[in-house]
Amino acid sequence: MEIIIKNDYDEICTEAYHIIYQKWQQKNNMVLGCATGRTPLGVYAKLIDSNKKGKINFSELKVFSLDEYLGLKETHPQSFATYMNKHFYQQINIKKENIHGLKGMPEDIDEHCWVYESLIKSVGGIDIQILGIGSNGHIGFNEPSSSFASRTRVKTLTKETIKANKHYFRDGEEVPRYCLTMGIGTIMEAKTILLLAFGKNKEDAVVNSIEGPVTASVPASVLQLHPDVKIILDQEAASRLKRKDYYHWVYNKKKGIERYTKKLKSS
Ligand code: PGA
């Protein structure tokens, strides 16, 4: 795991943007896994800006959304399809046929989930999966106790997740209790994972995921087993980490390692 601690949210988004940009330079038809929530909005804003300025071209980009509320139509104002369209997809030059998302009202749920998994496989898998983290440690909508082997499926949301998502809904409007989400097993197959977190309310989930045991009680702790994961945090989200100094040291020495390994190869 690479733990990157930045000063503020804007710096987190800049770091994530650069990682995605570098991947796009190597592979224009890269496959990006997209999370909803407040966390990735700044990254999408930077990608949109770069696309508008002609620096990055998304005509070959393929995207897969991470999750969706069960029972909401695609056009529902609070559906994640609406959210992703509004905050990212509609503002870039992506082809409609390259946008993939889970449907909130599929005719056959099991078949829909299975087809989604097959679709991800058919494009060669996800190159970069963007993730936020719930204050209970969830990734996607994989709540605590989700199996590490889980695939795309229906999940029941915890009361705290329902409460946390309430502010997106109008007063009196019910927050859905069920969702469809890529499974932990699905997420773990992404080649690179970027987990972003900012703010004090994420500090427990962050420390438990990075420095605690790998346990289904903290779904994001599974990322300790992924070969290429970058966790990008602000000072508040990182505040309970015990090995902060080491993470800074490693990050600052990264350029040095690249130089050192080049030198070894050429000697
Ligand atoms: P947030 O949600 O980005 O709105 O904090 C993250 C999550 O619940 O996964």
mmCIF file of C-alpha atoms and ligand atoms in Angstrom:
data_model
loop_
_atom_site.group_PDB
_atom_site.id
_atom_site.type_symbol
_atom_site.label_atom_id
_atom_site.label_comp_id
_atom_site.label_asym_id
_atom_site.label_seq_id
_atom_site.Cartn_x
_atom_site.Cartn_y
_atom_site.Cartn_z
ATOM 1 C CA MET A 1 0.000 0.000 0.000
ATOM 2 C CA GLU A 2 1.149 3.472 -0.730
ATOM 3 C CA ILE A 3 -0.131 5.983 1.810
ATOM 4 C CA ILE A 4 -0.043 9.544 0.529
ATOM 5 C CA ILE A 5 -0.846 12.294 3.006
ATOM 6 C CA LYS A 6 -1.642 15.698 1.552
ATOM 7 C CA ASN A 7 -2.438 19.032 3.141
ATOM 8 C CA ASP A 8 -5.992 19.419 1.920
ATOM 9 C CA TYR A 9 -8.735 18.130 -0.312
ATOM 10 C CA ASP A 10 -7.542 19.982 -3.391
ATOM 11 C CA GLU A 11 -4.101 18.369 -3.112
ATOM 12 C CA ILE A 12 -5.719 14.916 -2.725
ATOM 13 C CA CYS A 13 -7.653 15.465 -5.940
ATOM 14 C CA THR A 14 -4.582 16.766 -7.790
ATOM 15 C CA GLU A 15 -2.609 13.646 -6.804
ATOM 16 C CA ALA A 16 -5.431 11.340 -7.926
ATOM 17 C CA TYR A 17 -5.834 13.329 -11.142
ATOM 18 C CA HIS A 18 -2.133 12.884 -12.001
ATOM 19 C CA ILE A 19 -2.274 9.121 -11.438
ATOM 20 C CA ILE A 20 -5.287 8.841 -13.767
ATOM 21 C CA TYR A 21 -3.680 11.190 -16.292
ATOM 22 C CA GLN A 22 -0.479 9.113 -16.382
ATOM 23 C CA LYS A 23 -2.487 5.929 -16.924
ATOM 24 C CA TRP A 24 -4.459 7.612 -19.728
ATOM 25 C CA GLN A 25 -1.192 8.649 -21.409
ATOM 26 C CA GLN A 26 -0.152 4.977 -21.523
ATOM 27 C CA LYS A 27 -3.599 3.654 -22.392
ATOM 28 C CA ASN A 28 -6.134 6.001 -24.012
ATOM 29 C CA ASN A 29 -8.846 3.344 -23.821
ATOM 30 C CA MET A 30 -8.331 2.794 -20.111
ATOM 31 C CA VAL A 31 -11.178 1.494 -17.953
ATOM 32 C CA LEU A 32 -12.057 3.649 -14.970
ATOM 33 C CA GLY A 33 -14.199 2.489 -12.056
ATOM 34 C CA CYS A 34 -16.123 5.448 -10.654
ATOM 35 C CA ALA A 35 -17.425 5.992 -7.130
ATOM 36 C CA THR A 36 -20.160 8.415 -6.117
ATOM 37 C CA GLY A 37 -20.356 10.409 -2.862
ATOM 38 C CA ARG A 38 -18.691 13.705 -2.057
ATOM 39 C CA THR A 39 -15.159 12.345 -2.018
ATOM 40 C CA PRO A 40 -14.307 11.967 -5.732
ATOM 41 C CA LEU A 41 -16.090 15.124 -6.943
ATOM 42 C CA GLY A 42 -12.890 17.201 -7.012
ATOM 43 C CA VAL A 43 -11.127 14.527 -9.082
ATOM 44 C CA TYR A 44 -13.962 14.506 -11.603
ATOM 45 C CA ALA A 45 -13.827 18.319 -11.705
ATOM 46 C CA LYS A 46 -10.108 18.204 -12.539
ATOM 47 C CA LEU A 47 -10.632 15.550 -15.220
ATOM 48 C CA ILE A 48 -13.459 17.626 -16.748
ATOM 49 C CA ASP A 49 -11.301 20.745 -16.722
ATOM 50 C CA SER A 50 -8.408 18.922 -18.356
ATOM 51 C CA ASN A 51 -10.765 17.457 -20.978
ATOM 52 C CA LYS A 52 -12.240 20.900 -21.744
ATOM 53 C CA LYS A 53 -8.725 22.296 -22.163
ATOM 54 C CA GLY A 54 -7.922 19.525 -24.648
ATOM 55 C CA LYS A 55 -5.180 18.013 -22.484
ATOM 56 C CA ILE A 56 -6.950 14.706 -21.990
ATOM 57 C CA ASN A 57 -9.286 13.037 -24.471
ATOM 58 C CA PHE A 58 -11.953 10.652 -23.230
ATOM 59 C CA SER A 59 -13.237 9.425 -26.594
ATOM 60 C CA GLU A 60 -11.880 5.932 -25.862
ATOM 61 C CA LEU A 61 -12.405 5.925 -22.076
ATOM 62 C CA LYS A 62 -14.693 3.275 -20.592
ATOM 63 C CA VAL A 63 -16.332 3.756 -17.218
ATOM 64 C CA PHE A 64 -18.083 1.476 -14.742
ATOM 65 C CA SER A 65 -20.023 2.879 -11.810
ATOM 66 C CA LEU A 66 -19.453 1.181 -8.498
ATOM 67 C CA ASP A 67 -22.954 0.975 -7.078
ATOM 68 C CA GLU A 68 -26.598 2.066 -7.301
ATOM 69 C CA TYR A 69 -29.667 2.279 -5.094
ATOM 70 C CA LEU A 70 -32.099 -0.542 -5.649
ATOM 71 C CA GLY A 71 -35.584 0.718 -6.499
ATOM 72 C CA LEU A 72 -34.597 4.041 -8.076
ATOM 73 C CA LYS A 73 -35.002 4.551 -11.806
ATOM 74 C CA GLU A 74 -31.965 5.704 -13.722
ATOM 75 C CA THR A 75 -33.628 9.108 -14.167
ATOM 76 C CA HIS A 76 -34.454 9.546 -10.452
ATOM 77 C CA PRO A 77 -32.720 12.717 -9.194
ATOM 78 C CA GLN A 78 -30.961 10.791 -6.404
ATOM 79 C CA SER A 79 -29.917 7.776 -8.441
ATOM 80 C CA PHE A 80 -26.188 7.296 -8.802
ATOM 81 C CA ALA A 81 -26.702 7.207 -12.572
ATOM 82 C CA THR A 82 -28.009 10.786 -12.382
ATOM 83 C CA TYR A 83 -25.162 11.734 -10.050
ATOM 84 C CA MET A 84 -22.436 10.351 -12.287
ATOM 85 C CA ASN A 85 -23.992 11.845 -15.429
ATOM 86 C CA LYS A 86 -24.273 15.260 -13.829
ATOM 87 C CA HIS A 87 -20.890 15.387 -12.125
ATOM 88 C CA PHE A 88 -18.759 13.632 -14.702
ATOM 89 C CA TYR A 89 -20.035 11.754 -17.742
ATOM 90 C CA GLN A 90 -22.151 14.526 -19.295
ATOM 91 C CA GLN A 91 -19.288 16.979 -19.056
ATOM 92 C CA ILE A 92 -16.649 14.985 -20.915
ATOM 93 C CA ASN A 93 -16.353 13.684 -24.471
ATOM 94 C CA ILE A 94 -17.043 10.064 -23.509
ATOM 95 C CA LYS A 95 -19.056 7.883 -25.897
ATOM 96 C CA LYS A 96 -22.454 6.875 -24.547
ATOM 97 C CA GLU A 97 -21.795 3.210 -25.305
ATOM 98 C CA ASN A 98 -18.706 3.332 -23.061
ATOM 99 C CA ILE A 99 -20.698 4.349 -19.964
ATOM 100 C CA HIS A 100 -21.703 1.409 -17.804
ATOM 101 C CA GLY A 101 -23.687 1.456 -14.593
ATOM 102 C CA LEU A 102 -25.805 -0.769 -12.438
ATOM 103 C CA LYS A 103 -29.553 -0.335 -12.922
ATOM 104 C CA GLY A 104 -31.693 0.450 -9.891
ATOM 105 C CA MET A 105 -34.692 -1.392 -11.329
ATOM 106 C CA PRO A 106 -33.426 -4.351 -13.320
ATOM 107 C CA GLU A 107 -35.903 -6.957 -14.506
ATOM 108 C CA ASP A 108 -33.788 -9.790 -13.179
ATOM 109 C CA ILE A 109 -31.365 -8.698 -10.461
ATOM 110 C CA ASP A 110 -29.115 -11.771 -10.470
ATOM 111 C CA GLU A 111 -28.821 -11.744 -14.236
ATOM 112 C CA HIS A 112 -28.121 -8.006 -14.286
ATOM 113 C CA CYS A 113 -25.302 -8.409 -11.734
ATOM 114 C CA TRP A 114 -23.843 -11.337 -13.601
ATOM 115 C CA VAL A 115 -23.947 -9.451 -16.934
ATOM 116 C CA TYR A 116 -22.231 -6.458 -15.268
ATOM 117 C CA GLU A 117 -19.405 -8.681 -14.049
ATOM 118 C CA SER A 118 -19.065 -10.232 -17.526
ATOM 119 C CA LEU A 119 -18.973 -6.775 -19.104
ATOM 120 C CA ILE A 120 -16.105 -5.726 -16.843
ATOM 121 C CA LYS A 121 -14.215 -8.887 -17.797
ATOM 122 C CA SER A 122 -14.944 -8.429 -21.511
ATOM 123 C CA VAL A 123 -13.128 -5.078 -21.572
ATOM 124 C CA GLY A 124 -10.091 -6.561 -19.829
ATOM 125 C CA GLY A 125 -10.944 -5.468 -16.271
ATOM 126 C CA ILE A 126 -10.801 -2.127 -14.512
ATOM 127 C CA ASP A 127 -7.483 -0.280 -14.804
ATOM 128 C CA ILE A 128 -8.094 2.219 -12.020
ATOM 129 C CA GLN A 129 -10.870 1.963 -9.469
ATOM 130 C CA ILE A 130 -11.640 5.154 -7.550
ATOM 131 C CA LEU A 131 -13.020 4.569 -4.052
ATOM 132 C CA GLY A 132 -14.242 6.635 -1.152
ATOM 133 C CA ILE A 133 -14.629 5.086 2.281
ATOM 134 C CA GLY A 134 -17.616 5.091 4.606
ATOM 135 C CA SER A 135 -17.080 6.100 8.232
ATOM 136 C CA ASN A 136 -17.784 2.425 9.027
ATOM 137 C CA GLY A 137 -15.043 1.323 6.628
ATOM 138 C CA HIS A 138 -17.291 0.317 3.732
ATOM 139 C CA ILE A 139 -16.075 0.443 0.127
ATOM 140 C CA GLY A 140 -18.712 0.716 -2.561
ATOM 141 C CA PHE A 141 -21.776 -0.347 -0.605
ATOM 142 C CA ASN A 142 -19.985 -3.354 0.868
ATOM 143 C CA GLU A 143 -20.937 -2.852 4.469
ATOM 144 C CA PRO A 144 -19.062 -4.438 7.408
ATOM 145 C CA SER A 145 -19.365 -8.256 7.313
ATOM 146 C CA SER A 146 -19.372 -8.315 3.478
ATOM 147 C CA SER A 147 -17.443 -11.292 2.215
ATOM 148 C CA PHE A 148 -14.042 -10.554 0.728
ATOM 149 C CA ALA A 149 -15.024 -12.954 -2.070
ATOM 150 C CA SER A 150 -18.285 -11.135 -2.854
ATOM 151 C CA ARG A 151 -19.271 -10.208 -6.387
ATOM 152 C CA THR A 152 -21.768 -7.646 -7.708
ATOM 153 C CA ARG A 153 -25.008 -8.232 -5.825
ATOM 154 C CA VAL A 154 -27.784 -6.800 -3.648
ATOM 155 C CA LYS A 155 -26.783 -5.488 -0.219
ATOM 156 C CA THR A 156 -28.790 -4.114 2.673
ATOM 157 C CA LEU A 157 -27.440 -0.762 3.826
ATOM 158 C CA THR A 158 -26.583 -0.167 7.464
ATOM 159 C CA LYS A 159 -28.556 2.391 9.436
ATOM 160 C CA GLU A 160 -25.485 4.669 9.575
ATOM 161 C CA THR A 161 -25.084 4.617 5.784
ATOM 162 C CA ILE A 162 -28.777 5.409 5.321
ATOM 163 C CA LYS A 163 -28.372 8.298 7.774
ATOM 164 C CA ALA A 164 -25.194 9.551 6.076
ATOM 165 C CA ASN A 165 -26.950 9.584 2.686
ATOM 166 C CA LYS A 166 -30.100 11.302 3.960
ATOM 167 C CA HIS A 167 -28.886 14.785 3.061
ATOM 168 C CA TYR A 168 -29.044 13.906 -0.648
ATOM 169 C CA PHE A 169 -32.807 13.285 -0.346
ATOM 170 C CA ARG A 170 -35.648 15.750 0.174
ATOM 171 C CA ASP A 171 -37.286 16.046 3.634
ATOM 172 C CA GLY A 172 -39.693 13.170 4.136
ATOM 173 C CA GLU A 173 -38.310 11.286 1.142
ATOM 174 C CA GLU A 174 -37.213 7.796 2.072
ATOM 175 C CA VAL A 175 -33.572 6.807 1.559
ATOM 176 C CA PRO A 176 -33.412 3.398 -0.128
ATOM 177 C CA ARG A 177 -32.393 0.536 2.168
ATOM 178 C CA TYR A 178 -31.089 -1.749 -0.517
ATOM 179 C CA CYS A 179 -28.516 -1.290 -3.197
ATOM 180 C CA LEU A 180 -26.548 -3.048 -5.886
ATOM 181 C CA THR A 181 -22.805 -2.860 -5.497
ATOM 182 C CA MET A 182 -19.706 -4.316 -7.070
ATOM 183 C CA GLY A 183 -18.486 -6.919 -4.597
ATOM 184 C CA ILE A 184 -15.231 -6.797 -2.691
ATOM 185 C CA GLY A 185 -13.925 -9.589 -4.926
ATOM 186 C CA THR A 186 -14.866 -7.478 -7.966
ATOM 187 C CA ILE A 187 -13.142 -4.375 -6.611
ATOM 188 C CA MET A 188 -10.009 -6.337 -5.701
ATOM 189 C CA GLU A 189 -9.596 -7.368 -9.344
ATOM 190 C CA ALA A 190 -9.033 -3.752 -10.420
ATOM 191 C CA LYS A 191 -5.408 -3.342 -11.453
ATOM 192 C CA THR A 192 -4.918 -0.163 -9.440
ATOM 193 C CA ILE A 193 -7.077 1.108 -6.610
ATOM 194 C CA LEU A 194 -7.183 4.734 -5.496
ATOM 195 C CA LEU A 195 -8.918 5.235 -2.182
ATOM 196 C CA LEU A 196 -9.428 8.851 -1.194
ATOM 197 C CA ALA A 197 -10.541 10.183 2.166
ATOM 198 C CA PHE A 198 -10.761 13.587 3.750
ATOM 199 C CA GLY A 199 -12.104 14.975 7.002
ATOM 200 C CA LYS A 200 -12.159 14.026 10.663
ATOM 201 C CA ASN A 201 -15.133 11.668 10.378
ATOM 202 C CA LYS A 202 -13.011 9.279 8.309
ATOM 203 C CA GLU A 203 -10.061 9.045 10.725
ATOM 204 C CA ASP A 204 -11.234 5.851 12.483
ATOM 205 C CA ALA A 205 -12.120 4.044 9.263
ATOM 206 C CA VAL A 206 -8.743 5.069 7.808
ATOM 207 C CA VAL A 207 -6.572 3.935 10.732
ATOM 208 C CA ASN A 208 -8.507 0.676 11.093
ATOM 209 C CA SER A 209 -8.188 -0.057 7.373
ATOM 210 C CA ILE A 210 -4.478 0.702 7.092
ATOM 211 C CA GLU A 211 -2.984 -0.233 10.439
ATOM 212 C CA GLY A 212 -5.581 -2.626 11.847
ATOM 213 C CA PRO A 213 -6.115 -6.305 11.131
ATOM 214 C CA VAL A 214 -7.578 -7.469 7.830
ATOM 215 C CA THR A 215 -11.167 -8.180 8.767
ATOM 216 C CA ALA A 216 -14.597 -8.279 7.159
ATOM 217 C CA SER A 217 -15.690 -5.956 9.984
ATOM 218 C CA VAL A 218 -13.682 -3.202 8.251
ATOM 219 C CA PRO A 219 -14.214 -3.877 4.526
ATOM 220 C CA ALA A 220 -11.498 -1.435 3.360
ATOM 221 C CA SER A 221 -8.881 -3.383 5.358
ATOM 222 C CA VAL A 222 -8.960 -5.928 2.500
ATOM 223 C CA LEU A 223 -6.952 -3.398 0.478
ATOM 224 C CA GLN A 224 -3.893 -4.456 2.501
ATOM 225 C CA LEU A 225 -3.965 -7.550 0.272
ATOM 226 C CA HIS A 226 -4.047 -5.637 -3.023
ATOM 227 C CA PRO A 227 -0.745 -5.316 -4.928
ATOM 228 C CA ASP A 228 -1.289 -1.758 -6.210
ATOM 229 C CA VAL A 229 -3.328 0.444 -3.920
ATOM 230 C CA LYS A 230 -2.789 4.114 -3.236
ATOM 231 C CA ILE A 231 -4.575 5.675 -0.297
ATOM 232 C CA ILE A 232 -4.646 9.458 -0.553
ATOM 233 C CA LEU A 233 -5.612 11.331 2.596
ATOM 234 C CA ASP A 234 -5.765 14.815 4.028
ATOM 235 C CA GLN A 235 -4.248 15.600 7.426
ATOM 236 C CA GLU A 236 -7.545 15.091 9.262
ATOM 237 C CA ALA A 237 -8.346 11.702 7.784
ATOM 238 C CA ALA A 238 -4.725 10.646 8.476
ATOM 239 C CA SER A 239 -4.621 12.029 12.000
ATOM 240 C CA ARG A 240 -4.777 8.689 13.854
ATOM 241 C CA LEU A 241 -2.160 6.896 11.750
ATOM 242 C CA LYS A 242 0.811 5.798 13.858
ATOM 243 C CA ARG A 243 3.324 5.455 11.034
ATOM 244 C CA LYS A 244 2.643 8.801 9.382
ATOM 245 C CA ASP A 245 6.337 9.761 9.436
ATOM 246 C CA TYR A 246 7.273 6.608 7.569
ATOM 247 C CA TYR A 247 4.561 7.156 4.928
ATOM 248 C CA HIS A 248 5.860 10.696 4.339
ATOM 249 C CA TRP A 249 9.433 9.393 4.198
ATOM 250 C CA VAL A 250 8.509 6.736 1.604
ATOM 251 C CA TYR A 251 6.549 9.234 -0.498
ATOM 252 C CA ASN A 252 9.373 11.762 -0.476
ATOM 253 C CA LYS A 253 11.918 9.077 -1.349
ATOM 254 C CA LYS A 254 9.917 7.782 -4.343
ATOM 255 C CA LYS A 255 11.877 9.771 -6.911
ATOM 256 C CA GLY A 256 15.082 8.575 -5.210
ATOM 257 C CA ILE A 257 14.071 4.915 -5.636
ATOM 258 C CA GLU A 258 13.399 5.471 -9.350
ATOM 259 C CA ARG A 259 16.832 7.075 -9.790
ATOM 260 C CA TYR A 260 18.526 4.378 -7.680
ATOM 261 C CA THR A 261 16.966 1.432 -9.567
ATOM 262 C CA LYS A 262 17.857 3.044 -12.942
ATOM 263 C CA LYS A 263 21.450 3.437 -11.731
ATOM 264 C CA LEU A 264 21.580 -0.216 -10.617
ATOM 265 C CA LYS A 265 20.281 -1.375 -14.011
ATOM 266 C CA SER A 266 22.848 0.632 -15.920
ATOM 267 C CA SER A 267 25.800 -0.357 -13.709
HETATM 268 P P1 PGA B 1 -18.573 10.206 0.824
HETATM 269 O O1 PGA B 1 -19.033 8.689 0.915
HETATM 270 O O2 PGA B 1 -17.641 10.294 -0.316
HETATM 271 O O3 PGA B 1 -19.843 10.977 0.572
HETATM 272 O O4 PGA B 1 -17.939 10.535 2.147
HETATM 273 C C1 PGA B 1 -18.049 7.699 0.833
HETATM 274 C C2 PGA B 1 -18.686 6.342 1.023
HETATM 275 O O5 PGA B 1 -19.666 6.227 1.764
HETATM 276 O O6 PGA B 1 -18.174 5.380 0.434
#
